[in-house]
Tab-separated table of C-alpha atoms in Angstrom:
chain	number	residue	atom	x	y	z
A	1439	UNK	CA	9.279	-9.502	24.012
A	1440	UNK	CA	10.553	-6.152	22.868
A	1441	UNK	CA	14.121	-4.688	20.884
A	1442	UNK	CA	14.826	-1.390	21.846
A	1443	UNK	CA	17.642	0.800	19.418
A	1444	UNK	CA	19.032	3.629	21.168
A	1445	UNK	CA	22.052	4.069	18.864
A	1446	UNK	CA	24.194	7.128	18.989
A	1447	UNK	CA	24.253	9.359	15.578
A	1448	UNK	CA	27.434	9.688	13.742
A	1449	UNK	CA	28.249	13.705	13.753
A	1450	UNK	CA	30.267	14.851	11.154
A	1451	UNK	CA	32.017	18.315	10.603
A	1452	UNK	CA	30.900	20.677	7.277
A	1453	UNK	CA	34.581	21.405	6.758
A	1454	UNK	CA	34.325	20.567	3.407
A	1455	UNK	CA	31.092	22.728	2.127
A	1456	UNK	CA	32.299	25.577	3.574
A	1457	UNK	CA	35.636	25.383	1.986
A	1458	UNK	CA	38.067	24.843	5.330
A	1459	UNK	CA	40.377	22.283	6.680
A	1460	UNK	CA	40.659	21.476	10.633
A	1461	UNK	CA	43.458	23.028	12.544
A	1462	UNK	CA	43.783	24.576	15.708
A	1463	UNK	CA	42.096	27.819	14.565
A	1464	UNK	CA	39.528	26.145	12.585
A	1465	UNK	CA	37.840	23.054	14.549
A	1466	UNK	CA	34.907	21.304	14.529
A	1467	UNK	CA	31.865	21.764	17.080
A	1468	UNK	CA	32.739	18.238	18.495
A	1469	UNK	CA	36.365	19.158	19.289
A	1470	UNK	CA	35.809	22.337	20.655
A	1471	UNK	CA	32.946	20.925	22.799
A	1472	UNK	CA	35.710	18.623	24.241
A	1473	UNK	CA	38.595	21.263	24.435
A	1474	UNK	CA	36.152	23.594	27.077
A	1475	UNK	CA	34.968	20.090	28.394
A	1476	UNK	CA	38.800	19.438	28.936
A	1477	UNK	CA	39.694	23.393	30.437
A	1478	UNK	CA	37.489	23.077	33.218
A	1479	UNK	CA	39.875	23.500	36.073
A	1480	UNK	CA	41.920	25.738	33.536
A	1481	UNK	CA	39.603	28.749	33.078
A	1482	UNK	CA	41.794	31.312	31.665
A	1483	UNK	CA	42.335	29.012	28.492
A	1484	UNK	CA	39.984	30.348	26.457
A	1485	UNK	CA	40.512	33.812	28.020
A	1486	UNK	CA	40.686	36.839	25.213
A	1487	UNK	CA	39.382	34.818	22.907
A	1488	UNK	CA	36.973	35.613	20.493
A	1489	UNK	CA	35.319	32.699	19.061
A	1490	UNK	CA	33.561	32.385	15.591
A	1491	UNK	CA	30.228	29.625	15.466
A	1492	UNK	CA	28.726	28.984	11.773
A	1493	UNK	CA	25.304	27.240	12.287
A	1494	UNK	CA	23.244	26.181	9.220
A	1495	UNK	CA	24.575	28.211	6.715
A	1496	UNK	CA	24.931	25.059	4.063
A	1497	UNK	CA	22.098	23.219	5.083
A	1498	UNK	CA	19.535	23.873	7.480
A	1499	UNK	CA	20.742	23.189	10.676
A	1500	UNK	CA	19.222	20.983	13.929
A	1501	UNK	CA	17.799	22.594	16.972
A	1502	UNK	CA	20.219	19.807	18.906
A	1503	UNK	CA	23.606	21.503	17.377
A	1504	UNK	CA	22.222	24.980	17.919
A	1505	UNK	CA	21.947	23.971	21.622
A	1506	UNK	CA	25.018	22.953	22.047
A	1507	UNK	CA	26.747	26.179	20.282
A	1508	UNK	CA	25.017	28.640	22.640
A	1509	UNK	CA	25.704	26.397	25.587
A	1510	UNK	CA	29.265	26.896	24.485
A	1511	UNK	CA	29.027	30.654	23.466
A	1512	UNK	CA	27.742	31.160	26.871
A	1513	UNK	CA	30.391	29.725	28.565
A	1514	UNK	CA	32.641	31.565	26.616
A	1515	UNK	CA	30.685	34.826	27.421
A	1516	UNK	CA	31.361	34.056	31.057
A	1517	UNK	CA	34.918	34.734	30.858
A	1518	UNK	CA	37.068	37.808	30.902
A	1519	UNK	CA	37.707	39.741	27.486
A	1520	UNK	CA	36.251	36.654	25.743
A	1521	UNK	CA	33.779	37.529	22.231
A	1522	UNK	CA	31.455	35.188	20.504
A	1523	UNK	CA	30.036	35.838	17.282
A	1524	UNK	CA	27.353	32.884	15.837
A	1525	UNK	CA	26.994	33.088	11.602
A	1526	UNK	CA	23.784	31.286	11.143
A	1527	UNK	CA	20.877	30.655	8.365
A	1528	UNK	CA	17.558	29.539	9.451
A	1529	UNK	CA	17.889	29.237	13.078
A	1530	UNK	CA	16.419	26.367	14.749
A	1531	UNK	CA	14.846	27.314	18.117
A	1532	UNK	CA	12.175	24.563	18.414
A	1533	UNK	CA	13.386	22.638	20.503
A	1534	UNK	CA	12.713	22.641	24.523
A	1535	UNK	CA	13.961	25.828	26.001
A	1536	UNK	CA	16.137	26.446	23.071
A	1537	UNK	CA	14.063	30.129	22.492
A	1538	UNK	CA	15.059	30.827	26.016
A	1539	UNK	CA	18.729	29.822	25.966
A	1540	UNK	CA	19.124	31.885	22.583
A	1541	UNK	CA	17.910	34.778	24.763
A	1542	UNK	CA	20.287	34.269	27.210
A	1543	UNK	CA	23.718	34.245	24.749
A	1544	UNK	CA	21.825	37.416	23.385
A	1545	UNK	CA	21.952	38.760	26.766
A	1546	UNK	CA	25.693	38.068	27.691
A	1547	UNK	CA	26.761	39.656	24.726
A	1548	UNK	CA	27.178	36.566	21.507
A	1549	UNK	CA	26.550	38.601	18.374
A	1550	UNK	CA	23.920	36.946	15.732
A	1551	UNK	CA	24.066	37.337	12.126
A	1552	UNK	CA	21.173	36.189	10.310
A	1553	UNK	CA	21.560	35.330	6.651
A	1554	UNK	CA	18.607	34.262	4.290
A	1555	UNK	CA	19.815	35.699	0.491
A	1556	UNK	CA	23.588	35.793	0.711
A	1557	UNK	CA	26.129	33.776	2.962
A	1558	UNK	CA	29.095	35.054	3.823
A	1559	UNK	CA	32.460	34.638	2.209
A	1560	UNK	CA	35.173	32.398	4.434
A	1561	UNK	CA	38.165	31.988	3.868
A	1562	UNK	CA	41.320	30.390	5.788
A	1563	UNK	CA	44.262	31.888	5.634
A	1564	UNK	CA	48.109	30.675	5.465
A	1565	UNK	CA	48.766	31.032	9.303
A	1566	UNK	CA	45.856	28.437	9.617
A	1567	UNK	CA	43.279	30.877	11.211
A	1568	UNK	CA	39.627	32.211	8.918
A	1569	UNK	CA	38.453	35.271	8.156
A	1570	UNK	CA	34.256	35.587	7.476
A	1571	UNK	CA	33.283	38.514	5.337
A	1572	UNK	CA	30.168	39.820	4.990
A	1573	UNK	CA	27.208	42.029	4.618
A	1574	UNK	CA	24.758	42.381	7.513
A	1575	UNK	CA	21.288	42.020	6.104
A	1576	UNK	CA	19.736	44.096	9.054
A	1577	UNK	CA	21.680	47.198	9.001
A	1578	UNK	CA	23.478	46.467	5.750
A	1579	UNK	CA	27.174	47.361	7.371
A	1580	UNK	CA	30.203	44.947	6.023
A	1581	UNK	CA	31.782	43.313	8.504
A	1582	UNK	CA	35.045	41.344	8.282
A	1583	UNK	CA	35.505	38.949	11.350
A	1584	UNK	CA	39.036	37.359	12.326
A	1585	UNK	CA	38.505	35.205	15.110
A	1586	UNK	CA	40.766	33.977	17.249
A	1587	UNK	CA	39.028	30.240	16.425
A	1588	UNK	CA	36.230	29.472	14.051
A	1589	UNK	CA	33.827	26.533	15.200
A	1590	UNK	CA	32.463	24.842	12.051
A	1591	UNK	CA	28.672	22.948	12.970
A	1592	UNK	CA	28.442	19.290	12.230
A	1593	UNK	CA	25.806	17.063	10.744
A	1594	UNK	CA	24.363	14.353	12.261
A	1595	UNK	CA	24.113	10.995	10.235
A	1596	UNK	CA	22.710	7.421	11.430
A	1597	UNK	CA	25.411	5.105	12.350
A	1598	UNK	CA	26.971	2.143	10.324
A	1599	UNK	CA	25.954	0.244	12.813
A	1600	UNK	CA	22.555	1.392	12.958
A	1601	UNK	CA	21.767	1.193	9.049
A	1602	UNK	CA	22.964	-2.468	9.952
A	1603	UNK	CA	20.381	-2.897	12.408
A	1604	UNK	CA	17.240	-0.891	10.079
A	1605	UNK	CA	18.023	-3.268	7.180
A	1606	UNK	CA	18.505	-6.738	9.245
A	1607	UNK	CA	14.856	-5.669	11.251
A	1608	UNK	CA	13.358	-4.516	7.821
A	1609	UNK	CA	12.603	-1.060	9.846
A	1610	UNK	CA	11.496	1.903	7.235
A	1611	UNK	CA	13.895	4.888	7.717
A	1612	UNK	CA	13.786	8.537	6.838
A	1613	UNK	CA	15.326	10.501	3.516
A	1614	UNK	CA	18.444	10.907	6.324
A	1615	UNK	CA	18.686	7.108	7.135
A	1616	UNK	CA	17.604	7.237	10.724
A	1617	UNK	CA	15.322	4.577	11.802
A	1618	UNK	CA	11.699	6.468	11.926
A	1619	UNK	CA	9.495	7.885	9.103
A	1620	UNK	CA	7.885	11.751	9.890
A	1621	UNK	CA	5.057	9.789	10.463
A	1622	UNK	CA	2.808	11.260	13.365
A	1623	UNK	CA	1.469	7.850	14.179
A	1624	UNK	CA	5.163	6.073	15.004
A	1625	UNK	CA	5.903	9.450	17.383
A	1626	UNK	CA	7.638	9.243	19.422
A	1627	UNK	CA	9.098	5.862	19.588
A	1628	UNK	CA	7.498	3.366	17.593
A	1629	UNK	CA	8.131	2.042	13.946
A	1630	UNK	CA	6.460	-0.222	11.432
A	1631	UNK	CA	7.544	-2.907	13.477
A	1632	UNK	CA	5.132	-4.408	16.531
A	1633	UNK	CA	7.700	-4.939	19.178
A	1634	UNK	CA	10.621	-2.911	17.678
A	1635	UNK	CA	11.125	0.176	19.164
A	1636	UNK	CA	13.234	3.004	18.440
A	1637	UNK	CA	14.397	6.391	20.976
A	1638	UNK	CA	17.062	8.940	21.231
A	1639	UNK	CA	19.699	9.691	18.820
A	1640	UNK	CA	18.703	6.782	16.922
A	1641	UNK	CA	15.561	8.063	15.173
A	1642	UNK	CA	17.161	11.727	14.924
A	1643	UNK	CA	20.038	14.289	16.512
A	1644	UNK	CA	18.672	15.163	19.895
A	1645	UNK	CA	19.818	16.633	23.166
A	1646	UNK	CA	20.030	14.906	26.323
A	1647	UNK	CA	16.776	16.239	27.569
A	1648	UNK	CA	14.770	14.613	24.899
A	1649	UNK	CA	16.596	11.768	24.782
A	1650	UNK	CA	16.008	11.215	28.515
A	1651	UNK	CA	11.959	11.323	27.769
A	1652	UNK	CA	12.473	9.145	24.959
A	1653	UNK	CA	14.088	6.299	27.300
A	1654	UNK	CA	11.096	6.904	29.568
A	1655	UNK	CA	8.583	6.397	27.050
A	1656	UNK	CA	10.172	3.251	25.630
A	1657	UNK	CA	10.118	2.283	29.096
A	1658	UNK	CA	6.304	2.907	29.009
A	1659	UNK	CA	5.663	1.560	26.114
A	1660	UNK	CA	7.489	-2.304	27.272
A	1661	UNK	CA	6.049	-2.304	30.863
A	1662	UNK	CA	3.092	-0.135	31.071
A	1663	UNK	CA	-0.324	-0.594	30.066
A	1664	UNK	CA	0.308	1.221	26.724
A	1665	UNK	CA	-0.146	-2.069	24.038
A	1666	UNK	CA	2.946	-2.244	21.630
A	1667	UNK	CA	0.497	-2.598	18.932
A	1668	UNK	CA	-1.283	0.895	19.992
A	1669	UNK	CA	-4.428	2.134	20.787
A	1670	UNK	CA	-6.432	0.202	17.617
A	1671	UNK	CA	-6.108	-3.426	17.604
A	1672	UNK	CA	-8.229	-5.343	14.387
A	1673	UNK	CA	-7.951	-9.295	13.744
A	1674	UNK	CA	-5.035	-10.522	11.941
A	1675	UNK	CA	-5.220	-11.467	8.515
A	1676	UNK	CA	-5.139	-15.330	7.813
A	1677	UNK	CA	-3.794	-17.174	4.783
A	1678	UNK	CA	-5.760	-19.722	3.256
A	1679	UNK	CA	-3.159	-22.244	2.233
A	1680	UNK	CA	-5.349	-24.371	-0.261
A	1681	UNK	CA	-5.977	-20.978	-2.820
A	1682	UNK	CA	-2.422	-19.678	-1.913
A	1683	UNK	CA	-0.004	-19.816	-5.050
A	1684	UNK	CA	3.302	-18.250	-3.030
A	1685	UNK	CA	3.233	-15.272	-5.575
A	1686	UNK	CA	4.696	-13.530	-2.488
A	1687	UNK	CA	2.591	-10.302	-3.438
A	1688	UNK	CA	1.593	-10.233	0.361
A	1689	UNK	CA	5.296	-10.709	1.711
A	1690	UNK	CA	6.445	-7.502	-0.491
A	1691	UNK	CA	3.948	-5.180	0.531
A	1692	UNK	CA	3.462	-5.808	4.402
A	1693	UNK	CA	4.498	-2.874	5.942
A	1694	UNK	CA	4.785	-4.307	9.309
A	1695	UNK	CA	7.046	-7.363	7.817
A	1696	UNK	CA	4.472	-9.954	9.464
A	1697	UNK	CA	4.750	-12.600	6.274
A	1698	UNK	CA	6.941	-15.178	7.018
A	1699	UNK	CA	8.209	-18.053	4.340
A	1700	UNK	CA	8.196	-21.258	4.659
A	1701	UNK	CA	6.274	-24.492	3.290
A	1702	UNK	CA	3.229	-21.908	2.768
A	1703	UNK	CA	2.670	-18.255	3.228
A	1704	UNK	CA	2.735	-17.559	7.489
A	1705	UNK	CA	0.982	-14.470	8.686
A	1706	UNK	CA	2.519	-13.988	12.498
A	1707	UNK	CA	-0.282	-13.259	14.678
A	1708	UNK	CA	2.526	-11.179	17.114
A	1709	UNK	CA	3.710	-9.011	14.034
A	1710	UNK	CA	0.218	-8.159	12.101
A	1711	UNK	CA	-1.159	-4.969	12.513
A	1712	UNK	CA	-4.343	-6.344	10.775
A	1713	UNK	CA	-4.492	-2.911	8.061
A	1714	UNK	CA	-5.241	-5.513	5.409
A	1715	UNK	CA	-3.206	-4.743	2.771
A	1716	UNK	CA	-1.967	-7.909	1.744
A	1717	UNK	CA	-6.069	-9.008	1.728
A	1718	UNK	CA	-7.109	-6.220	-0.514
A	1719	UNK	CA	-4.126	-7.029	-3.051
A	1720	UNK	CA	-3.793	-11.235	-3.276
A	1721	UNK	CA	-4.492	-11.674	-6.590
A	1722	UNK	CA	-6.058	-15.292	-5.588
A	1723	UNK	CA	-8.607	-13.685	-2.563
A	1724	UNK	CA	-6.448	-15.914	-0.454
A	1725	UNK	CA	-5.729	-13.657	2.803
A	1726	UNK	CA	-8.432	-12.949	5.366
A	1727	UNK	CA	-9.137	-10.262	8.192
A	1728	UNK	CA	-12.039	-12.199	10.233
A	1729	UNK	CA	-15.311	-12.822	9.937
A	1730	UNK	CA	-17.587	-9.231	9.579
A	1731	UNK	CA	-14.763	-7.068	8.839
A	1732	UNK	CA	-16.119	-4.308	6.146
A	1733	UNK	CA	-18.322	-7.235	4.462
A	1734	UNK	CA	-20.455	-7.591	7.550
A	1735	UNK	CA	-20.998	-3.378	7.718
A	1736	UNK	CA	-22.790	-3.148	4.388
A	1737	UNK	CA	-26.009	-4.615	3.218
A	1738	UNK	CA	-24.819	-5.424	-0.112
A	1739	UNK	CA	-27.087	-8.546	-0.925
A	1740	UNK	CA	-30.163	-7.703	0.678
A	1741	UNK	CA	-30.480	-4.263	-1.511
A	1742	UNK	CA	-30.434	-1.995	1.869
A	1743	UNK	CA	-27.688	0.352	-0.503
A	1744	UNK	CA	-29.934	1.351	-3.020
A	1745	UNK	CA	-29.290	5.280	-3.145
A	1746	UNK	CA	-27.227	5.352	-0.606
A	1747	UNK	CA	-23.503	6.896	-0.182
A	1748	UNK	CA	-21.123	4.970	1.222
A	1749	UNK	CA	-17.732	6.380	2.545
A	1750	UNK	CA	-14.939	4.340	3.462
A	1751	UNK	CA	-12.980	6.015	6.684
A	1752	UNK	CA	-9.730	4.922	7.945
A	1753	UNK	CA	-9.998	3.952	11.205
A	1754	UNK	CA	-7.043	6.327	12.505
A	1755	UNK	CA	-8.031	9.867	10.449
A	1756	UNK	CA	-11.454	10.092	8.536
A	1757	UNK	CA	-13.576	7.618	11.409
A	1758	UNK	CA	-12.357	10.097	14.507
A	1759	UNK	CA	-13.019	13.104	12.266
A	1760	UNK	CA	-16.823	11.319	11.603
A	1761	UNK	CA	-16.604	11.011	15.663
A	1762	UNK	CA	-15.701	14.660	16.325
A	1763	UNK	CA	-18.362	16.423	13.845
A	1764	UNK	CA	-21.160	14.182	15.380
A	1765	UNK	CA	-20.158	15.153	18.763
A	1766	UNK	CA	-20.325	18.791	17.691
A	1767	UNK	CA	-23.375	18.061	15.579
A	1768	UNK	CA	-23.054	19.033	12.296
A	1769	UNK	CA	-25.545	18.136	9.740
A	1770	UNK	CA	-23.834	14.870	7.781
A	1771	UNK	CA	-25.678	13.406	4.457
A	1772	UNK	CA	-28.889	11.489	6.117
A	1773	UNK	CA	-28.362	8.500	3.320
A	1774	UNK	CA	-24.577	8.165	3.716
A	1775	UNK	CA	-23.459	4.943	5.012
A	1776	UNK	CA	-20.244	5.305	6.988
A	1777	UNK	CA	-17.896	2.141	7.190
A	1778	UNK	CA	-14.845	2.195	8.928
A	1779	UNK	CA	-11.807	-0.017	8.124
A	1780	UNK	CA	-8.617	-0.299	9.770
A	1781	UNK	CA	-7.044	0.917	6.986
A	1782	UNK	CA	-7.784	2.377	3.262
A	1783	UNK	CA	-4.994	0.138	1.910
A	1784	UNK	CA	-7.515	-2.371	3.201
A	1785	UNK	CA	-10.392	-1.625	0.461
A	1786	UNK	CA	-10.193	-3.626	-2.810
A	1787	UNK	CA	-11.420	-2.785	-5.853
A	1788	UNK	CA	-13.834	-5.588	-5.474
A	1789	UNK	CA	-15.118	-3.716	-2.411
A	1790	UNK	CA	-16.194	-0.512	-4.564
A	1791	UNK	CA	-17.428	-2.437	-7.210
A	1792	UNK	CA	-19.829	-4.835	-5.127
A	1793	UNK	CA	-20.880	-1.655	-3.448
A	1794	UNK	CA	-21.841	0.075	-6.600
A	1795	UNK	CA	-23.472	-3.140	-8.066
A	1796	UNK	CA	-25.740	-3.323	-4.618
A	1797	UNK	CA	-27.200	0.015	-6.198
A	1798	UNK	CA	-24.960	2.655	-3.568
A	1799	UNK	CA	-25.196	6.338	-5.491
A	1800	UNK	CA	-21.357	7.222	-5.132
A	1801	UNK	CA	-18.603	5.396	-3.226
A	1802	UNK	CA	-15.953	7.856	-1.296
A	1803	UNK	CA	-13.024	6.590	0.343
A	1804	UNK	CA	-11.157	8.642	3.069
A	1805	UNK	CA	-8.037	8.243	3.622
A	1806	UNK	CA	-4.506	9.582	5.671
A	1807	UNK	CA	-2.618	12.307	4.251
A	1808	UNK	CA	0.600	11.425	2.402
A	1809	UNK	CA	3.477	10.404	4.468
A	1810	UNK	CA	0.698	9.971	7.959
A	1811	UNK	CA	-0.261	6.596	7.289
A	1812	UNK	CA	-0.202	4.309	9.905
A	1813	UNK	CA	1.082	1.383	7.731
A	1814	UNK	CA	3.122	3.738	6.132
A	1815	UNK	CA	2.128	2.845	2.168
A	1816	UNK	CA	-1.827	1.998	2.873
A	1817	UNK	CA	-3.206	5.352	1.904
A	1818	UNK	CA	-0.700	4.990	-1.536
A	1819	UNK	CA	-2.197	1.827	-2.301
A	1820	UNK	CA	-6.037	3.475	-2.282
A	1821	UNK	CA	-5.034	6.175	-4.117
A	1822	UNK	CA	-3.854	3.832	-6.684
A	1823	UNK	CA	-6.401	1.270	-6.391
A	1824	UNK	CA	-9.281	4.387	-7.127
A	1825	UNK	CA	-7.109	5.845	-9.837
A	1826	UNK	CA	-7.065	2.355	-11.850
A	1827	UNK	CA	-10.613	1.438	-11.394
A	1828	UNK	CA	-12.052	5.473	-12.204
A	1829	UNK	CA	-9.743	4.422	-15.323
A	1830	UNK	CA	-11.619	1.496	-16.177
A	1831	UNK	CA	-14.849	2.371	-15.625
A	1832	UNK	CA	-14.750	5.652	-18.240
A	1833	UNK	CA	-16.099	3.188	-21.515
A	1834	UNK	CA	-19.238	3.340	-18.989
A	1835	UNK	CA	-20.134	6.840	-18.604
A	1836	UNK	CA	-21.230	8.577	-15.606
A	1837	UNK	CA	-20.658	5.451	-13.320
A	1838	UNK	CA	-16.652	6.318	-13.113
A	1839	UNK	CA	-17.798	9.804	-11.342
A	1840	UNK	CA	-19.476	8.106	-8.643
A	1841	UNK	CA	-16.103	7.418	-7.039
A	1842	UNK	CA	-14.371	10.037	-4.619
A	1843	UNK	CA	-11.310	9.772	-2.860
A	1844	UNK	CA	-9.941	12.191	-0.346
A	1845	UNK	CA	-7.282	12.784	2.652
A	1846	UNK	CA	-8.400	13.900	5.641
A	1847	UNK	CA	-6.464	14.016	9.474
A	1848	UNK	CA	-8.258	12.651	12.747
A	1849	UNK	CA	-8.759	16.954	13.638
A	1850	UNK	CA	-10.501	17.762	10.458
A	1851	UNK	CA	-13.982	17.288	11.400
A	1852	UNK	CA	-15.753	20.764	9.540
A	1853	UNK	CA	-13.391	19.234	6.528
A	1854	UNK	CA	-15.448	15.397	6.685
A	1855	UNK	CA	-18.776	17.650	6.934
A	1856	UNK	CA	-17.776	19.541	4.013
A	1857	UNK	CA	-16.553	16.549	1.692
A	1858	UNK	CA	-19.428	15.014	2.760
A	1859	UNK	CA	-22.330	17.721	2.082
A	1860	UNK	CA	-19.847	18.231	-1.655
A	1861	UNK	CA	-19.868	14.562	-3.105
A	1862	UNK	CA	-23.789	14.441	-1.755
A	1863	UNK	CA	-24.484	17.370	-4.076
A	1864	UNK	CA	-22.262	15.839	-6.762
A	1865	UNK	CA	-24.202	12.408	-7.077
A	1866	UNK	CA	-27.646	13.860	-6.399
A	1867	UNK	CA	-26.916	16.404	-9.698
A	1868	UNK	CA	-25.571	13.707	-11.692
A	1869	UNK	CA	-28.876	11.683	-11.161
A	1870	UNK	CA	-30.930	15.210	-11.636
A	1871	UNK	CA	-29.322	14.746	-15.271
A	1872	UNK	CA	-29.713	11.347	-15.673
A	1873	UNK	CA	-33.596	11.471	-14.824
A	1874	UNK	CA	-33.889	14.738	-17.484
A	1875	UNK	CA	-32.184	12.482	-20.181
C-alpha cells in the first residue's frame, strides 16, 4: 500500500573550495567524527590539542553539521589542555536545541568567529598542518590560528541511489536533488506522490532527533487515521475515451503522475489527487472531475450572476482564509460569489469566460503563493492561464480589467478582506465610467 525512502545523504568534505587537501592535520568532519568515535577508551588522544572547525564559510552551512561540530568541540573542551576554535559564516542554530548546545561550547570555552564581509585566509603548509588568518569583525584584532588539526565541514548531497529512486517514482526534488520540494503542504513527509512517502536524511541533512520523528510520522501517516491523500479529498478526474485523441497533454502535466498509458488515456483512481489540472488543459474537454464540481456552484444559465463578483479560491489557501475572516467577521463584498475549487490549476479559461458571459462584474481567482502549491505547478498554470486570456481580451476594452488574480496563504484572512473590498471598488468605478460615457 505504501513506499517509504529513508535513504542516507551522501556527505562530502569542502576540501576543495577552501583550497586544502586531507591529511592527518587537515581532515574532514566525517573522519574526525570517527577518530573521537574510535578514542573512546583512549581519552588522552586528543589531549593538548587544539582543534580548528570551519562551518559555512563557502556556502551556507546546515543546522545538522553545526550540531555535530559543537557536539565534537564539546567533547574536546572536556579534556585537559585541549582548545577549540569554530570559523563560521551564517550560523545555523534552528534546529532543535541547537541555540542551547551553541551555548554550552560557548560556556566550556570553544572560541566563535563570526564572518559576514571577509573570510579568512587558509592556508596549508609543507609539514601538512593549516594556518587561518584573519581579522575579527567584532573587535577588529588579527588573529593567526595554527591548530594542531583543522576540521573542514562537509556538504550533504542526495545519494546515487536515491536520485535513482526520485526519477524511477517520478518524485519532484529540490534545487539540491533531495526528494521533497520547500513546499509547506508535502511537510513533513509527503511528496507529489499518493502513497510515496519520503523521511529522514532522504528529503534533507538531519540529525538523529529529527530523523527519529520523521520515522514516527511516516509511521502515522501508513497506519493511523491520517489519509495518505491528506486532509482534502475531491473526485478523481475521468477520461472520456470516445473525445480522447492521446495528445498526452494530461500525462505531462499531472503532478501527482496518476495518467497511465495504455490502449487509451487511464486516470488511477489510487494516484489522483483530483486538483484538475489535466481537466482545465485537454484541449478536446475530454477529462472530468464529477458531476457539480465548480459548474454546479455558479448560476451561469439561469442569469443569477448578473453584477455579481465571483472569486475563485483554492481550496487549501484563499477558501480557509474566506473561512477565517467570516469567523472573525469582517465585512466581505455582499454581491461576491465565492467558489471554491480544489485547485486554481483547476479553472479553465472557459470557466472565466462563461462566467463573464453569464453577466458576473469582475472574475478574481485566488491562488497559492509560488513554490506552496499543493500540486506543486497548479497555481503556475492560473497565473498563465489569466495572463493569456487578459491578453486576448485587450481588442475589447474594459472587459480584460474585469479579471484579477492574486496569491494568498490559508493565514491571510485581513489580506482576502482587503483584495476583496479593492477589486469591489475597482469594478464598481469602472462601471461608474461606463454609465457616464
Amino acid at each position: 500500500d505504501s513506499i517509504i525512502i529513508a535513504e542516507n545523504c551522501r556527505r562530502r568534505a569542502n576540501f576543495d573550495r577552501y583550497g586544502l587537501r586531507p591529511t592527518t592535520q587537515v581532515c574532514s568532519l566525517s573522519d574526525f567524527t570517527k577518530r573521537i568515535e574510535d578514542s573512546r577508551d583512549q581519552p588522552a588522544a586528543f589531549e593538548d590539542n587544539s582543534v580548528l572547525f570551519l562551518d559555512g564559510l563557502v556556502e551556507d552551512g546546515t543546522p545538522f553539521i553545526l550540531e555535530e561540530i559543537l557536539h565534537n568541540a564539546l567533547t574536546i573542551q572536556a579534556l585537559p589542555h585541549a582548545h577549540t576554535a569554530v570559523l563560521t559564516g551564517n550560523l545555523k542554530v534552528a534546529g532543535d536545541g541547537l541555540e542551547a548546545l551553541y551555548r554550552r561550547a560557548r560556556q566550556s570555552g570553544t572560541l566563535f568567529f563570526h564572518f559576514t564581509d571577509t573570510l579568512p585566509v587558509i592556508r596549508q603548509r609543507d609539514d601538512t598542518g593549516a594556518t587561518a588568518t584573519f581579522a575579527d569583525e567584532t573587535t577588529g584584532h588579527t588573529y593567526s590560528l595554527t591548530p594542531d588539526i583543522t576540521v573542514v565541514d562537509e556538504r550533504c548531497m542526495p545519494s546515487e541511489y536515491e536520485r535513482h529512486l526520485g526519477t524511477l517514482l517520478n518524485l519532484h526534488t529540490d534545487h539540491l536533488g533531495f526528494l521533497q520540494t520547500e513546499n509547506v503542504h508535502r511537510y513533513t513527509v509527503f511528496t507529489n506522490r499518493s502513497g510515496i512517502l519520503v523521511c529522514g536524511s532522504a528529503r534533507g541533512p538531519m540529525g538523529a532527533g529529527n530523523i527519529a520523528a520523521d520515522a514516527a510520522e511516516a509511521a502515522i501517516a501508513v497506519f493511523g487515521d491520517r489519509h495518505l491523500k491528506g486532509a482534502v479529498a475531491y473526485p478523481t478526474a475521468r477520461i472520456d475515451s470516445g473525445r480522447c485523441i492521446k495528445c498526452l497533454t494530461c500525462y505531462r502535466l499531472c503532478p501527482h503522475r496518476s495518467i497511465q498509458q495504455g490502449a487509451t488515456m487511464v486516470v488511477s483512481p489510487d494516484a489522483c489527487e483530483g486538483c484538475g489540472i489535466c481537466a482545465a488543459e485537454c484541449p478536446r474537454e475530454a477529462i472530468g472531475l464529477g458531476e457539480g464540481t465548480v459548474w454546479g456552484q455558479l448560476p451561469i444559465r439561469s442569469g443569477g450572476l448578473a453584477g455579481a463578483l465571483v472569486a475563485f479560491c483554492c481550496s487549501r489557501s484563499a477558501a480557509r482564509a474566506k473561512e477565517l475572516a467570516e469567523c472573525n467577521r469582517w465585512d466581505l463584498p455582499r454581491h461576491c460569489k465565492i467558489v471554491e475549487v480544489p485547485c486554481a490549476g483547476a479553472l479553465s479559461s472557459r470557466h472565466i469566460l462563461d462566467v463573464l458571459a453569464g453577466g458576473a462584474g469582475g472574475v478574481l481567482v485566488l491562488t497559492c503563493h509560488e513554490g506552496n502549491c499543493y500540486s506543486q505547478t497548479g497555481n503556475s498554470h492560473a497565473r498563465r492561464r489569466v495572463a493569456l486570456l487578459s491578453e486576448q481580451l485587450k481588442p475589447l476594452g474594459a472587459i480584460a480589467d474585469r479579471i484579477e488574480i492574486q496569491a494568498l496563504a490559508a493565514n491571510m484572512a485581513a489580506e482576502f478582506e482587503q483584495v476583496l473590498q479593492r477589486f469591489s471598488e475597482r469594478i464598481q468605478t469602472m462601471k461608474k465610467k461606463r454609465s457616464i460615457q
